[in-house]
């Protein structure tokens, strides 16, 4: 709802990919206020937005999904994003709504981010089919580890430092976004290329979402990033290594340790033609020993195999897991919200546009979500293998 | 060639079997199947291929290819063209872009009905190109939404449209962990298919993978490798073979390759032809293997897996193969031990012998190929311990002295037996556990499948298992 970012896009190196008539911008922004985005800009721009969505949708022979990329900390991505999610649910109920939201981190510079994210999560619970949350802290840690590895292997790829705005940690947003872009490319690779076990987006939701509201997935990739590097073949990870790495907490795009919690379901989407179904199946069998699976589906795995590897790597693996450790970012979100809401700080900004009961509803929704995930947390796993 | 023989050969050439390839697994397997059928039969115009319209073109597979997304069918057609010996018909496929989302209910309740007219037309066109239509063979995986869901729906429709034709369903049983909801899809499929097909041949991906590793030495088998093994096994009971009735009319009759030569007077020709009839896999299913409506589950075993040279030093080359086939009936361990971990080399500490038992058979079709096949001693498989007392003439034997491709000697056993009990019971228990927790049920309810529908399917499977347990 302000022009700067979109204008930059339209003038940048990828400008020919975006049509200016498909852009909608405001002037003054949403003031980092979910209610401004949802209750003011939503109704104001809603019709125009739906019109532009329709003109794109009509060009698709078979529309699979809407992918919503937004941050939850501010006002537009979070508030207007929630409004659009609801509108898509009403107008295109048969089309998947996949959200890739950036959860605010603890050092987020937007003071109202605890309110905005809480309110947006309710909308995601009610109207999204599948959510792949991202935490900037996790992305920064991944980039840190890549830089440390580069000290040992100078030929390893790390993203170039960007000139643009930086995260408080000092990492460029460009580099962090590169990881998320990689996630989306990998997610859609089976839709775009051939493979021996194709996995469409609607298959992911069928397999990974056993209950309608529990649709928040942990994602991790190995390798997280691949660019042109000069590692020799001996240094490149084997398929077994990719599987071992992908479930580790350091590779998750949300801070959490899925191995310490319970898996409701998980999908392993492999790209590359050097390995085949027996390698993937053998690795799943090994991983099973280390993963605590929910008692009603100890074989809750989905395998995908796309022949086409990513651009700069011979093979790569994406893991999407519906795991009870997703409660941790929600618990953090709840704690930050309660700290602020206790004193009703900044609440008057929201009261201008919405009923304050909305906060209570959002908090209830989040607490329900945490509780439902908790119901599936199994007992501590007795480890038989080292 | 005498007129009666010429008539039999002509009839064989005009008989047609239409193969329905549904879903990714079904289409990938179908490609391997036609490849095997083509390389193992010498006749261009036969049950599985038809002459192209223009003589310069390649023979066309009698197939209908169906999938809910276009990439796999396009790839399969491309690969058949690249191989250059046969092709799929240019108008023999139906695909859409939606995908079935691994959701059996979406395939069965939504996509199946909405595609029904188009699929019926496509199938009818292929059936009409058979002068004498023998029936359908379907190739489908049970794990997902298309092969399992749309496949099951299509077979119900075809049962109504072609009530007198026979159907064999070749169903691929998934590996552990291929798909989270696979046990729902497997259970729903089998429950529905049992009512509409004549024979349900279940082939486990795990078994094919194990064969590739242990018998063929392929350490890291791909789906192509597994499909090649599975296709050869199925083709070995589909390509021509001939029943030998008792008493054997040796001296008067010599069977060789394709045609049977009569050396008798014309008045006896008819009876001679009757005593050396070709296996008609689809009709024989109903009259022979699956004549009892409650027993429809089939398993396929064969030996050897690797071509061996003609061993002239062995006086009884068939004895060891028949012994191995019989051992296979014993050696299938119960599901509790047979997990993916045993395929991938983890030690299984459970006691094998406590669970070893024979797969009791309702009936068997034994097909022997190679030199001396018509004289082989099959008494090992006539063992009364294999069959229930009520099963009359449970062993059918067919032979063909011609080798099977590179295999000088080949033995296949298509059994109506209890092999499927263990995996089906496992699938049922997993499905029941998910159902009790209501996991994924809303996904199926969205497309019209209720909890009660699941219960009905669970009961149907339980009934099938009970029948086989009583053998």
PDB file of N, CA and C in Angstrom, chain A residues 138-217:
ATOM      1  N   UNK A 138      15.811 -17.995  11.477  1.00  0.00           N
ATOM      2  CA  UNK A 138      16.274 -19.288  10.977  1.00  0.00           C
ATOM      3  C   UNK A 138      17.075 -19.102   9.691  1.00  0.00           C
ATOM      4  N   UNK A 139      16.584 -18.195   8.824  1.00  0.00           N
ATOM      5  CA  UNK A 139      17.290 -17.951   7.564  1.00  0.00           C
ATOM      6  C   UNK A 139      18.687 -17.389   7.850  1.00  0.00           C
ATOM      7  N   UNK A 140      18.761 -16.474   8.816  1.00  0.00           N
ATOM      8  CA  UNK A 140      20.068 -15.891   9.162  1.00  0.00           C
ATOM      9  C   UNK A 140      21.027 -16.951   9.657  1.00  0.00           C
ATOM     10  N   UNK A 141      20.540 -17.864  10.471  1.00  0.00           N
ATOM     11  CA  UNK A 141      21.419 -18.917  10.993  1.00  0.00           C
ATOM     12  C   UNK A 141      21.922 -19.812   9.882  1.00  0.00           C
ATOM     13  N   UNK A 142      21.045 -20.082   8.903  1.00  0.00           N
ATOM     14  CA  UNK A 142      21.472 -20.915   7.770  1.00  0.00           C
ATOM     15  C   UNK A 142      22.584 -20.200   7.010  1.00  0.00           C
ATOM     16  N   UNK A 143      22.407 -18.886   6.798  1.00  0.00           N
ATOM     17  CA  UNK A 143      23.418 -18.127   6.067  1.00  0.00           C
ATOM     18  C   UNK A 143      24.725 -18.063   6.855  1.00  0.00           C
ATOM     19  N   UNK A 144      24.609 -17.914   8.192  1.00  0.00           N
ATOM     20  CA  UNK A 144      25.805 -17.905   9.052  1.00  0.00           C
ATOM     21  C   UNK A 144      26.587 -19.193   8.860  1.00  0.00           C
ATOM     22  N   UNK A 145      25.875 -20.314   8.892  1.00  0.00           N
ATOM     23  CA  UNK A 145      26.557 -21.606   8.793  1.00  0.00           C
ATOM     24  C   UNK A 145      27.219 -21.757   7.427  1.00  0.00           C
ATOM     25  N   UNK A 146      26.578 -21.204   6.395  1.00  0.00           N
ATOM     26  CA  UNK A 146      27.171 -21.296   5.062  1.00  0.00           C
ATOM     27  C   UNK A 146      28.475 -20.513   5.024  1.00  0.00           C
ATOM     28  N   UNK A 147      28.490 -19.347   5.685  1.00  0.00           N
ATOM     29  CA  UNK A 147      29.713 -18.535   5.702  1.00  0.00           C
ATOM     30  C   UNK A 147      30.826 -19.233   6.471  1.00  0.00           C
ATOM     31  N   UNK A 148      30.462 -19.919   7.538  1.00  0.00           N
ATOM     32  CA  UNK A 148      31.470 -20.660   8.313  1.00  0.00           C
ATOM     33  C   UNK A 148      32.045 -21.786   7.450  1.00  0.00           C
ATOM     34  N   UNK A 149      31.148 -22.484   6.732  1.00  0.00           N
ATOM     35  CA  UNK A 149      31.625 -23.570   5.862  1.00  0.00           C
ATOM     36  C   UNK A 149      32.530 -23.038   4.774  1.00  0.00           C
ATOM     37  N   UNK A 150      32.223 -21.831   4.307  1.00  0.00           N
ATOM     38  CA  UNK A 150      33.015 -21.252   3.212  1.00  0.00           C
ATOM     39  C   UNK A 150      34.459 -21.019   3.659  1.00  0.00           C
ATOM     40  N   UNK A 151      34.635 -20.743   4.976  1.00  0.00           N
ATOM     41  CA  UNK A 151      35.996 -20.547   5.466  1.00  0.00           C
ATOM     42  C   UNK A 151      36.822 -21.813   5.262  1.00  0.00           C
ATOM     43  N   UNK A 152      36.108 -22.974   5.419  1.00  0.00           N
ATOM     44  CA  UNK A 152      36.830 -24.247   5.233  1.00  0.00           C
ATOM     45  C   UNK A 152      36.923 -24.625   3.761  1.00  0.00           C
ATOM     46  N   UNK A 153      35.863 -24.330   2.996  1.00  0.00           N
ATOM     47  CA  UNK A 153      35.863 -24.656   1.555  1.00  0.00           C
ATOM     48  C   UNK A 153      35.589 -23.390   0.780  1.00  0.00           C
ATOM     49  N   UNK A 154      36.642 -22.695   0.392  1.00  0.00           N
ATOM     50  CA  UNK A 154      36.485 -21.377  -0.236  1.00  0.00           C
ATOM     51  C   UNK A 154      35.669 -21.414  -1.526  1.00  0.00           C
ATOM     52  N   UNK A 155      35.573 -22.619  -2.166  1.00  0.00           N
ATOM     53  CA  UNK A 155      34.849 -22.655  -3.435  1.00  0.00           C
ATOM     54  C   UNK A 155      33.342 -22.772  -3.234  1.00  0.00           C
ATOM     55  N   UNK A 156      32.911 -22.901  -1.985  1.00  0.00           N
ATOM     56  CA  UNK A 156      31.480 -23.063  -1.723  1.00  0.00           C
ATOM     57  C   UNK A 156      30.717 -21.789  -2.087  1.00  0.00           C
ATOM     58  N   UNK A 157      29.490 -21.961  -2.564  1.00  0.00           N
ATOM     59  CA  UNK A 157      28.668 -20.805  -2.924  1.00  0.00           C
ATOM     60  C   UNK A 157      28.046 -20.173  -1.686  1.00  0.00           C
ATOM     61  N   UNK A 158      28.149 -18.860  -1.567  1.00  0.00           N
ATOM     62  CA  UNK A 158      27.282 -18.114  -0.644  1.00  0.00           C
ATOM     63  C   UNK A 158      26.734 -16.923  -1.431  1.00  0.00           C
ATOM     64  N   UNK A 159      25.536 -16.466  -1.099  1.00  0.00           N
ATOM     65  CA  UNK A 159      24.965 -15.356  -1.865  1.00  0.00           C
ATOM     66  C   UNK A 159      25.812 -14.096  -1.698  1.00  0.00           C
ATOM     67  N   UNK A 160      25.796 -13.271  -2.742  1.00  0.00           N
ATOM     68  CA  UNK A 160      26.572 -12.040  -2.660  1.00  0.00           C
ATOM     69  C   UNK A 160      25.902 -11.091  -1.666  1.00  0.00           C
ATOM     70  N   UNK A 161      26.705 -10.296  -0.952  1.00  0.00           N
ATOM     71  CA  UNK A 161      26.084  -9.308  -0.053  1.00  0.00           C
ATOM     72  C   UNK A 161      25.284  -8.300  -0.876  1.00  0.00           C
ATOM     73  N   UNK A 162      24.058  -8.011  -0.411  1.00  0.00           N
ATOM     74  CA  UNK A 162      23.216  -7.126  -1.219  1.00  0.00           C
ATOM     75  C   UNK A 162      23.370  -5.687  -0.770  1.00  0.00           C
ATOM     76  N   UNK A 163      23.010  -4.797  -1.703  1.00  0.00           N
ATOM     77  CA  UNK A 163      23.145  -3.380  -1.382  1.00  0.00           C
ATOM     78  C   UNK A 163      21.924  -2.869  -0.640  1.00  0.00           C
ATOM     79  N   UNK A 164      20.835  -3.613  -0.745  1.00  0.00           N
ATOM     80  CA  UNK A 164      19.571  -3.093  -0.216  1.00  0.00           C
ATOM     81  C   UNK A 164      19.483  -3.146   1.293  1.00  0.00           C
ATOM     82  N   UNK A 165      18.229  -3.077   1.756  1.00  0.00           N
ATOM     83  CA  UNK A 165      17.956  -3.053   3.201  1.00  0.00           C
ATOM     84  C   UNK A 165      18.456  -4.335   3.853  1.00  0.00           C
ATOM     85  N   UNK A 166      18.937  -4.215   5.079  1.00  0.00           N
ATOM     86  CA  UNK A 166      19.459  -5.384   5.767  1.00  0.00           C
ATOM     87  C   UNK A 166      18.620  -5.710   7.002  1.00  0.00           C
ATOM     88  N   UNK A 167      18.617  -6.980   7.329  1.00  0.00           N
ATOM     89  CA  UNK A 167      18.010  -7.465   8.560  1.00  0.00           C
ATOM     90  C   UNK A 167      18.871  -6.966   9.728  1.00  0.00           C
ATOM     91  N   UNK A 168      18.278  -6.765  10.916  1.00  0.00           N
ATOM     92  CA  UNK A 168      19.077  -6.337  12.067  1.00  0.00           C
ATOM     93  C   UNK A 168      20.320  -7.192  12.320  1.00  0.00           C
ATOM     94  N   UNK A 169      20.305  -8.458  11.889  1.00  0.00           N
ATOM     95  CA  UNK A 169      21.485  -9.303  12.099  1.00  0.00           C
ATOM     96  C   UNK A 169      22.627  -8.900  11.182  1.00  0.00           C
ATOM     97  N   UNK A 170      22.347  -8.050  10.193  1.00  0.00           N
ATOM     98  CA  UNK A 170      23.378  -7.660   9.240  1.00  0.00           C
ATOM     99  C   UNK A 170      23.275  -8.421   7.928  1.00  0.00           C
ATOM    100  N   UNK A 171      22.459  -9.455   7.889  1.00  0.00           N
ATOM    101  CA  UNK A 171      22.311 -10.231   6.650  1.00  0.00           C
ATOM    102  C   UNK A 171      21.405  -9.451   5.693  1.00  0.00           C
ATOM    103  N   UNK A 172      21.743  -9.540   4.400  1.00  0.00           N
ATOM    104  CA  UNK A 172      20.897  -8.877   3.423  1.00  0.00           C
ATOM    105  C   UNK A 172      19.599  -9.648   3.226  1.00  0.00           C
ATOM    106  N   UNK A 173      18.499  -8.922   3.009  1.00  0.00           N
ATOM    107  CA  UNK A 173      17.227  -9.588   2.753  1.00  0.00           C
ATOM    108  C   UNK A 173      17.262 -10.364   1.436  1.00  0.00           C
ATOM    109  N   UNK A 174      18.070  -9.880   0.480  1.00  0.00           N
ATOM    110  CA  UNK A 174      18.164 -10.583  -0.803  1.00  0.00           C
ATOM    111  C   UNK A 174      18.617 -12.016  -0.600  1.00  0.00           C
ATOM    112  N   UNK A 175      19.667 -12.178   0.214  1.00  0.00           N
ATOM    113  CA  UNK A 175      20.209 -13.515   0.456  1.00  0.00           C
ATOM    114  C   UNK A 175      19.178 -14.385   1.155  1.00  0.00           C
ATOM    115  N   UNK A 176      18.464 -13.809   2.116  1.00  0.00           N
ATOM    116  CA  UNK A 176      17.455 -14.581   2.845  1.00  0.00           C
ATOM    117  C   UNK A 176      16.309 -14.955   1.909  1.00  0.00           C
ATOM    118  N   UNK A 177      15.938 -14.017   1.066  1.00  0.00           N
ATOM    119  CA  UNK A 177      14.847 -14.303   0.128  1.00  0.00           C
ATOM    120  C   UNK A 177      15.229 -15.366  -0.891  1.00  0.00           C
ATOM    121  N   UNK A 178      16.529 -15.453  -1.174  1.00  0.00           N
ATOM    122  CA  UNK A 178      16.981 -16.466  -2.129  1.00  0.00           C
ATOM    123  C   UNK A 178      16.638 -17.867  -1.614  1.00  0.00           C
ATOM    124  N   UNK A 179      16.753 -18.038  -0.299  1.00  0.00           N
ATOM    125  CA  UNK A 179      16.419 -19.345   0.287  1.00  0.00           C
ATOM    126  C   UNK A 179      14.930 -19.641   0.099  1.00  0.00           C
ATOM    127  N   UNK A 180      14.093 -18.628   0.340  1.00  0.00           N
ATOM    128  CA  UNK A 180      12.645 -18.834   0.222  1.00  0.00           C
ATOM    129  C   UNK A 180      12.263 -19.084  -1.233  1.00  0.00           C
ATOM    130  N   UNK A 181      12.938 -18.364  -2.149  1.00  0.00           N
ATOM    131  CA  UNK A 181      12.669 -18.579  -3.583  1.00  0.00           C
ATOM    132  C   UNK A 181      13.007 -20.012  -3.956  1.00  0.00           C
ATOM    133  N   UNK A 182      14.096 -20.507  -3.410  1.00  0.00           N
ATOM    134  CA  UNK A 182      14.522 -21.882  -3.652  1.00  0.00           C
ATOM    135  C   UNK A 182      13.460 -22.870  -3.171  1.00  0.00           C
ATOM    136  N   UNK A 183      12.868 -22.551  -2.029  1.00  0.00           N
ATOM    137  CA  UNK A 183      11.796 -23.388  -1.484  1.00  0.00           C
ATOM    138  C   UNK A 183      10.638 -23.498  -2.471  1.00  0.00           C
ATOM    139  N   UNK A 184      10.241 -22.347  -3.008  1.00  0.00           N
ATOM    140  CA  UNK A 184       9.094 -22.345  -3.925  1.00  0.00           C
ATOM    141  C   UNK A 184       9.425 -23.052  -5.236  1.00  0.00           C
ATOM    142  N   UNK A 185      10.651 -22.880  -5.714  1.00  0.00           N
ATOM    143  CA  UNK A 185      11.050 -23.575  -6.945  1.00  0.00           C
ATOM    144  C   UNK A 185      10.988 -25.080  -6.728  1.00  0.00           C
ATOM    145  N   UNK A 186      11.502 -25.506  -5.573  1.00  0.00           N
ATOM    146  CA  UNK A 186      11.545 -26.930  -5.292  1.00  0.00           C
ATOM    147  C   UNK A 186      10.134 -27.498  -5.116  1.00  0.00           C
ATOM    148  N   UNK A 187       9.303 -26.716  -4.445  1.00  0.00           N
ATOM    149  CA  UNK A 187       7.926 -27.141  -4.183  1.00  0.00           C
ATOM    150  C   UNK A 187       7.167 -27.404  -5.485  1.00  0.00           C
ATOM    151  N   UNK A 188       7.470 -26.576  -6.497  1.00  0.00           N
ATOM    152  CA  UNK A 188       6.714 -26.674  -7.749  1.00  0.00           C
ATOM    153  C   UNK A 188       7.449 -27.460  -8.829  1.00  0.00           C
ATOM    154  N   UNK A 189       8.608 -28.035  -8.490  1.00  0.00           N
ATOM    155  CA  UNK A 189       9.407 -28.694  -9.537  1.00  0.00           C
ATOM    156  C   UNK A 189       8.655 -29.864 -10.161  1.00  0.00           C
ATOM    157  N   UNK A 190       7.903 -30.615  -9.344  1.00  0.00           N
ATOM    158  CA  UNK A 190       7.200 -31.791  -9.849  1.00  0.00           C
ATOM    159  C   UNK A 190       6.023 -31.398 -10.742  1.00  0.00           C
ATOM    160  N   UNK A 191       5.531 -30.187 -10.547  1.00  0.00           N
ATOM    161  CA  UNK A 191       4.439 -29.709 -11.392  1.00  0.00           C
ATOM    162  C   UNK A 191       5.000 -29.316 -12.758  1.00  0.00           C
ATOM    163  N   UNK A 192       6.269 -28.876 -12.754  1.00  0.00           N
ATOM    164  CA  UNK A 192       6.856 -28.331 -13.973  1.00  0.00           C
ATOM    165  C   UNK A 192       7.640 -29.357 -14.779  1.00  0.00           C
ATOM    166  N   UNK A 193       8.222 -30.359 -14.107  1.00  0.00           N
ATOM    167  CA  UNK A 193       9.097 -31.303 -14.802  1.00  0.00           C
ATOM    168  C   UNK A 193       8.657 -32.739 -14.561  1.00  0.00           C
ATOM    169  N   UNK A 194       9.185 -33.644 -15.402  1.00  0.00           N
ATOM    170  CA  UNK A 194       8.858 -35.060 -15.278  1.00  0.00           C
ATOM    171  C   UNK A 194       9.570 -35.684 -14.082  1.00  0.00           C
ATOM    172  N   UNK A 195       9.034 -36.812 -13.668  1.00  0.00           N
ATOM    173  CA  UNK A 195       9.700 -37.555 -12.592  1.00  0.00           C
ATOM    174  C   UNK A 195       9.117 -38.938 -12.506  1.00  0.00           C
ATOM    175  N   UNK A 196       9.679 -39.780 -11.642  1.00  0.00           N
ATOM    176  CA  UNK A 196       9.126 -41.126 -11.513  1.00  0.00           C
ATOM    177  C   UNK A 196       8.008 -41.167 -10.474  1.00  0.00           C
ATOM    178  N   UNK A 197       7.984 -40.143  -9.596  1.00  0.00           N
ATOM    179  CA  UNK A 197       6.888 -40.060  -8.611  1.00  0.00           C
ATOM    180  C   UNK A 197       6.480 -38.596  -8.530  1.00  0.00           C
ATOM    181  N   UNK A 198       5.573 -38.199  -9.411  1.00  0.00           N
ATOM    182  CA  UNK A 198       5.168 -36.792  -9.443  1.00  0.00           C
ATOM    183  C   UNK A 198       4.342 -36.435  -8.217  1.00  0.00           C
ATOM    184  N   UNK A 199       4.548 -35.222  -7.711  1.00  0.00           N
ATOM    185  CA  UNK A 199       3.771 -34.758  -6.564  1.00  0.00           C
ATOM    186  C   UNK A 199       3.208 -33.379  -6.889  1.00  0.00           C
ATOM    187  N   UNK A 200       1.911 -33.311  -7.101  1.00  0.00           N
ATOM    188  CA  UNK A 200       1.254 -32.029  -7.331  1.00  0.00           C
ATOM    189  C   UNK A 200       1.031 -31.317  -6.012  1.00  0.00           C
ATOM    190  N   UNK A 201       0.706 -30.039  -6.085  1.00  0.00           N
ATOM    191  CA  UNK A 201       0.469 -29.280  -4.866  1.00  0.00           C
ATOM    192  C   UNK A 201      -0.733 -29.827  -4.107  1.00  0.00           C
ATOM    193  N   UNK A 202      -1.776 -30.257  -4.840  1.00  0.00           N
ATOM    194  CA  UNK A 202      -2.931 -30.766  -4.101  1.00  0.00           C
ATOM    195  C   UNK A 202      -2.638 -32.114  -3.432  1.00  0.00           C
ATOM    196  N   UNK A 203      -1.640 -32.841  -3.930  1.00  0.00           N
ATOM    197  CA  UNK A 203      -1.240 -34.077  -3.253  1.00  0.00           C
ATOM    198  C   UNK A 203      -0.567 -33.755  -1.932  1.00  0.00           C
ATOM    199  N   UNK A 204       0.157 -32.651  -1.920  1.00  0.00           N
ATOM    200  CA  UNK A 204       0.831 -32.275  -0.676  1.00  0.00           C
ATOM    201  C   UNK A 204      -0.194 -32.001   0.406  1.00  0.00           C
ATOM    202  N   UNK A 205      -1.245 -31.279   0.066  1.00  0.00           N
ATOM    203  CA  UNK A 205      -2.229 -30.981   1.102  1.00  0.00           C
ATOM    204  C   UNK A 205      -2.958 -32.251   1.524  1.00  0.00           C
ATOM    205  N   UNK A 206      -3.300 -33.125   0.581  1.00  0.00           N
ATOM    206  CA  UNK A 206      -3.979 -34.364   0.977  1.00  0.00           C
ATOM    207  C   UNK A 206      -3.126 -35.169   1.935  1.00  0.00           C
ATOM    208  N   UNK A 207      -1.843 -35.253   1.656  1.00  0.00           N
ATOM    209  CA  UNK A 207      -0.990 -36.129   2.455  1.00  0.00           C
ATOM    210  C   UNK A 207      -0.517 -35.529   3.763  1.00  0.00           C
ATOM    211  N   UNK A 208      -0.396 -34.210   3.807  1.00  0.00           N
ATOM    212  CA  UNK A 208       0.250 -33.592   4.960  1.00  0.00           C
ATOM    213  C   UNK A 208      -0.715 -32.922   5.932  1.00  0.00           C
ATOM    214  N   UNK A 209      -1.991 -32.842   5.597  1.00  0.00           N
ATOM    215  CA  UNK A 209      -2.931 -32.129   6.469  1.00  0.00           C
ATOM    216  C   UNK A 209      -4.030 -33.076   6.934  1.00  0.00           C
ATOM    217  N   UNK A 210      -3.800 -33.801   8.031  1.00  0.00           N
ATOM    218  CA  UNK A 210      -4.796 -34.770   8.477  1.00  0.00           C
ATOM    219  C   UNK A 210      -6.041 -34.145   9.095  1.00  0.00           C
ATOM    220  N   UNK A 211      -5.919 -32.932   9.612  1.00  0.00           N
ATOM    221  CA  UNK A 211      -7.079 -32.252  10.204  1.00  0.00           C
ATOM    222  C   UNK A 211      -7.097 -30.848   9.659  1.00  0.00           C
ATOM    223  N   UNK A 212      -8.293 -30.302   9.385  1.00  0.00           N
ATOM    224  CA  UNK A 212      -8.344 -29.086   8.573  1.00  0.00           C
ATOM    225  C   UNK A 212      -7.523 -27.916   9.102  1.00  0.00           C
ATOM    226  N   UNK A 213      -7.485 -27.719  10.414  1.00  0.00           N
ATOM    227  CA  UNK A 213      -6.785 -26.523  10.884  1.00  0.00           C
ATOM    228  C   UNK A 213      -5.290 -26.763  11.110  1.00  0.00           C
ATOM    229  N   UNK A 214      -4.902 -28.016  11.177  1.00  0.00           N
ATOM    230  CA  UNK A 214      -3.485 -28.290  11.430  1.00  0.00           C
ATOM    231  C   UNK A 214      -2.740 -28.346  10.104  1.00  0.00           C
ATOM    232  N   UNK A 215      -2.612 -27.173   9.474  1.00  0.00           N
ATOM    233  CA  UNK A 215      -2.010 -27.148   8.147  1.00  0.00           C
ATOM    234  C   UNK A 215      -0.778 -26.271   8.092  1.00  0.00           C
ATOM    235  N   UNK A 216      -0.036 -26.222   9.214  1.00  0.00           N
ATOM    236  CA  UNK A 216       1.190 -25.409   9.256  1.00  0.00           C
ATOM    237  C   UNK A 216       2.384 -26.345   9.166  1.00  0.00           C
ATOM    238  N   UNK A 217       3.169 -26.203   8.121  1.00  0.00           N
ATOM    239  CA  UNK A 217       4.223 -27.165   7.846  1.00  0.00           C
ATOM    240  C   UNK A 217       5.610 -26.582   8.079  1.00  0.00           C
TER     241      UNK A 217
END
